[in-house]
CSV table of C-alpha atoms in Angstrom, one decimal:
chain,number,residue,atom,x,y,z
A,279,MET,CA,7.7,-6.7,7.0
A,280,GLN,CA,8.9,-10.1,8.3
A,281,LYS,CA,12.9,-10.4,8.8
A,282,LEU,CA,14.6,-12.3,6.2
A,283,THR,CA,17.3,-14.7,6.6
A,284,ASN,CA,20.6,-14.4,5.3
A,285,LYS,CA,19.9,-16.8,2.4
A,286,GLU,CA,16.5,-15.1,1.7
A,287,GLU,CA,18.1,-11.8,1.6
A,288,GLU,CA,20.7,-13.0,-0.9
A,289,ILE,CA,18.0,-14.4,-3.2
A,290,MET,CA,15.9,-11.2,-3.0
A,291,HIS,CA,19.2,-9.3,-4.1
A,292,ILE,CA,19.3,-11.7,-7.1
A,293,LEU,CA,15.6,-11.0,-7.8
A,294,TRP,CA,16.0,-7.3,-7.7
A,295,LYS,CA,18.8,-7.7,-9.9
A,296,LEU,CA,17.1,-9.9,-12.5
A,297,GLU,CA,13.7,-8.6,-12.1
A,298,LYS,CA,12.0,-11.8,-13.0
A,299,ALA,CA,13.5,-15.4,-12.9
A,300,PHE,CA,13.0,-19.2,-12.8
A,301,VAL,CA,14.6,-21.1,-9.6
A,302,LYS,CA,17.3,-22.5,-12.1
A,303,GLU,CA,18.2,-18.8,-13.0
A,304,ILE,CA,18.2,-17.9,-9.5
A,305,GLN,CA,20.6,-20.7,-8.7
A,306,ALA,CA,23.1,-19.9,-11.5
A,307,GLU,CA,23.4,-16.3,-9.5
A,308,ILE,CA,24.5,-18.1,-6.6
A,309,LEU,CA,28.4,-18.4,-6.5
A,310,GLU,CA,29.4,-19.6,-2.9
A,311,ASP,CA,27.4,-22.5,-0.9
A,312,GLN,CA,24.9,-23.1,-3.8
A,313,PRO,CA,21.7,-24.7,-2.5
A,314,HIS,CA,20.2,-27.8,-3.9
A,315,TYR,CA,17.6,-26.9,-6.4
A,316,ASN,CA,14.6,-28.3,-4.3
A,317,THR,CA,16.1,-26.2,-1.4
A,318,LEU,CA,16.5,-23.1,-3.2
A,319,SER,CA,12.5,-23.7,-4.4
A,320,THR,CA,11.4,-24.0,-0.8
A,321,ILE,CA,13.5,-20.6,-0.1
A,322,VAL,CA,11.7,-18.9,-2.8
A,323,ARG,CA,8.3,-20.3,-1.8
A,324,ASN,CA,8.8,-18.9,1.9
A,325,LEU,CA,9.9,-15.7,0.7
A,326,GLU,CA,6.4,-15.6,-1.6
A,327,GLU,CA,4.5,-16.8,1.8
A,328,LYS,CA,6.1,-13.8,3.6
A,329,GLY,CA,5.0,-11.5,0.7
A,330,TYR,CA,8.5,-10.5,-0.5
A,331,VAL,CA,8.0,-12.6,-3.9
A,332,ALA,CA,5.2,-13.2,-6.2
A,333,HIS,CA,5.0,-15.5,-9.3
A,334,LYS,CA,3.6,-15.9,-12.8
A,335,ALA,CA,2.8,-19.7,-13.5
A,336,PHE,CA,3.9,-21.4,-16.9
A,337,GLY,CA,2.4,-24.6,-16.6
A,338,ASN,CA,4.0,-26.6,-13.9
A,339,THR,CA,7.0,-23.8,-13.6
A,340,HIS,CA,7.0,-20.5,-12.2
A,341,GLN,CA,8.9,-17.2,-12.8
A,342,TYR,CA,9.1,-15.6,-9.5
A,343,TYR,CA,9.5,-11.7,-9.3
A,344,PRO,CA,10.0,-9.1,-6.4
A,345,ASN,CA,6.6,-8.2,-4.8
A,346,VAL,CA,8.6,-5.5,-2.6
A,347,SER,CA,10.9,-2.9,-3.7
A,348,ILE,CA,14.5,-2.6,-2.7
A,349,GLU,CA,13.7,0.6,-1.6
A,350,ASP,CA,11.0,-0.2,0.7
A,351,TYR,CA,13.0,-3.2,2.1
A,352,ARG,CA,15.8,-1.0,2.7
A,353,LYS,CA,13.8,1.6,4.5
A,354,GLY,CA,12.3,-1.3,6.9
A,355,PHE,CA,15.6,-2.8,7.4
A,356,MET,CA,17.5,0.6,8.3
A,357,SER,CA,14.2,1.5,10.4
A,358,THR,CA,14.8,-1.9,12.4
A,359,ALA,CA,18.7,-1.6,12.7
A,360,ILE,CA,18.6,2.1,13.9
A,361,ASP,CA,15.9,1.2,16.5
A,362,ASN,CA,17.5,-1.9,17.7
A,363,TYR,CA,21.2,-0.9,17.8
A,364,PHE,CA,21.2,3.1,18.2
A,365,ASN,CA,18.2,3.7,20.3
A,366,SER,CA,16.3,5.3,17.2
A,367,SER,CA,19.0,7.8,16.9
A,368,TYR,CA,20.1,9.1,13.7
A,369,LYS,CA,22.8,11.0,15.3
A,370,SER,CA,24.3,7.9,17.4
A,371,MET,CA,24.4,6.0,14.0
A,372,VAL,CA,26.0,8.9,12.5
A,373,SER,CA,28.4,9.3,15.3
A,374,PHE,CA,29.2,5.3,15.4
A,375,PHE,CA,30.2,5.6,11.7
A,376,ALA,CA,32.4,8.5,12.1
A,377,LYS,CA,34.2,6.8,15.1
A,378,GLU,CA,34.8,3.6,13.3
A,379,GLU,CA,36.2,5.7,10.3
A,380,LYS,CA,33.6,4.5,8.1
A,381,ILE,CA,32.5,8.3,7.1
A,382,SER,CA,34.8,11.2,6.6
A,383,ALA,CA,34.6,14.8,7.4
A,384,ASP,CA,33.8,15.6,3.9
A,385,GLU,CA,31.2,13.1,3.5
A,386,LEU,CA,29.4,14.6,6.7
A,387,ARG,CA,29.6,17.7,4.9
A,388,GLU,CA,28.0,16.3,1.8
A,389,ILE,CA,25.3,15.0,3.8
A,390,LEU,CA,24.5,18.0,5.7
A,391,ALA,CA,24.6,20.0,2.6
A,392,MET,CA,21.9,17.3,1.1
A,393,ILE,CA,19.9,17.7,4.3
A,394,GLU,CA,19.6,21.5,4.1
A,395,LYS,CA,18.9,21.6,0.4
A,396,THR,CA,16.0,19.0,1.1
A,397,GLN,CA,14.8,21.2,3.7
A,398,GLU,CA,15.0,24.4,1.7
A,399,VAL,CA,12.5,22.5,-0.9
A,400,ASN,CA,10.1,21.7,1.8
């Protein structure tokens, strides 16, 4: 899976939300730093070349839809982030968030309970 630019990722979030959209509909969802229609069209076509988006043709216009689910993207994104920033260690990642006070002890206990429950099923 190729890395996305910030703008490409923003557009993917819009497409995941809308499920299918024409460029004008995508443009209407962008609230800040709205790109020109032609620029946005180019970005969407780049997403298509990367395999993230597909389209259905309606004459000269295209309706775009996600070709990659948000879950699949999230898995790839998180794996890359954990590999690059935490030496492939989930323990280091959780420790980082605990030190930064982004996760509480109660939340960690909930996560542990979820892990234990999943392991019981398997």
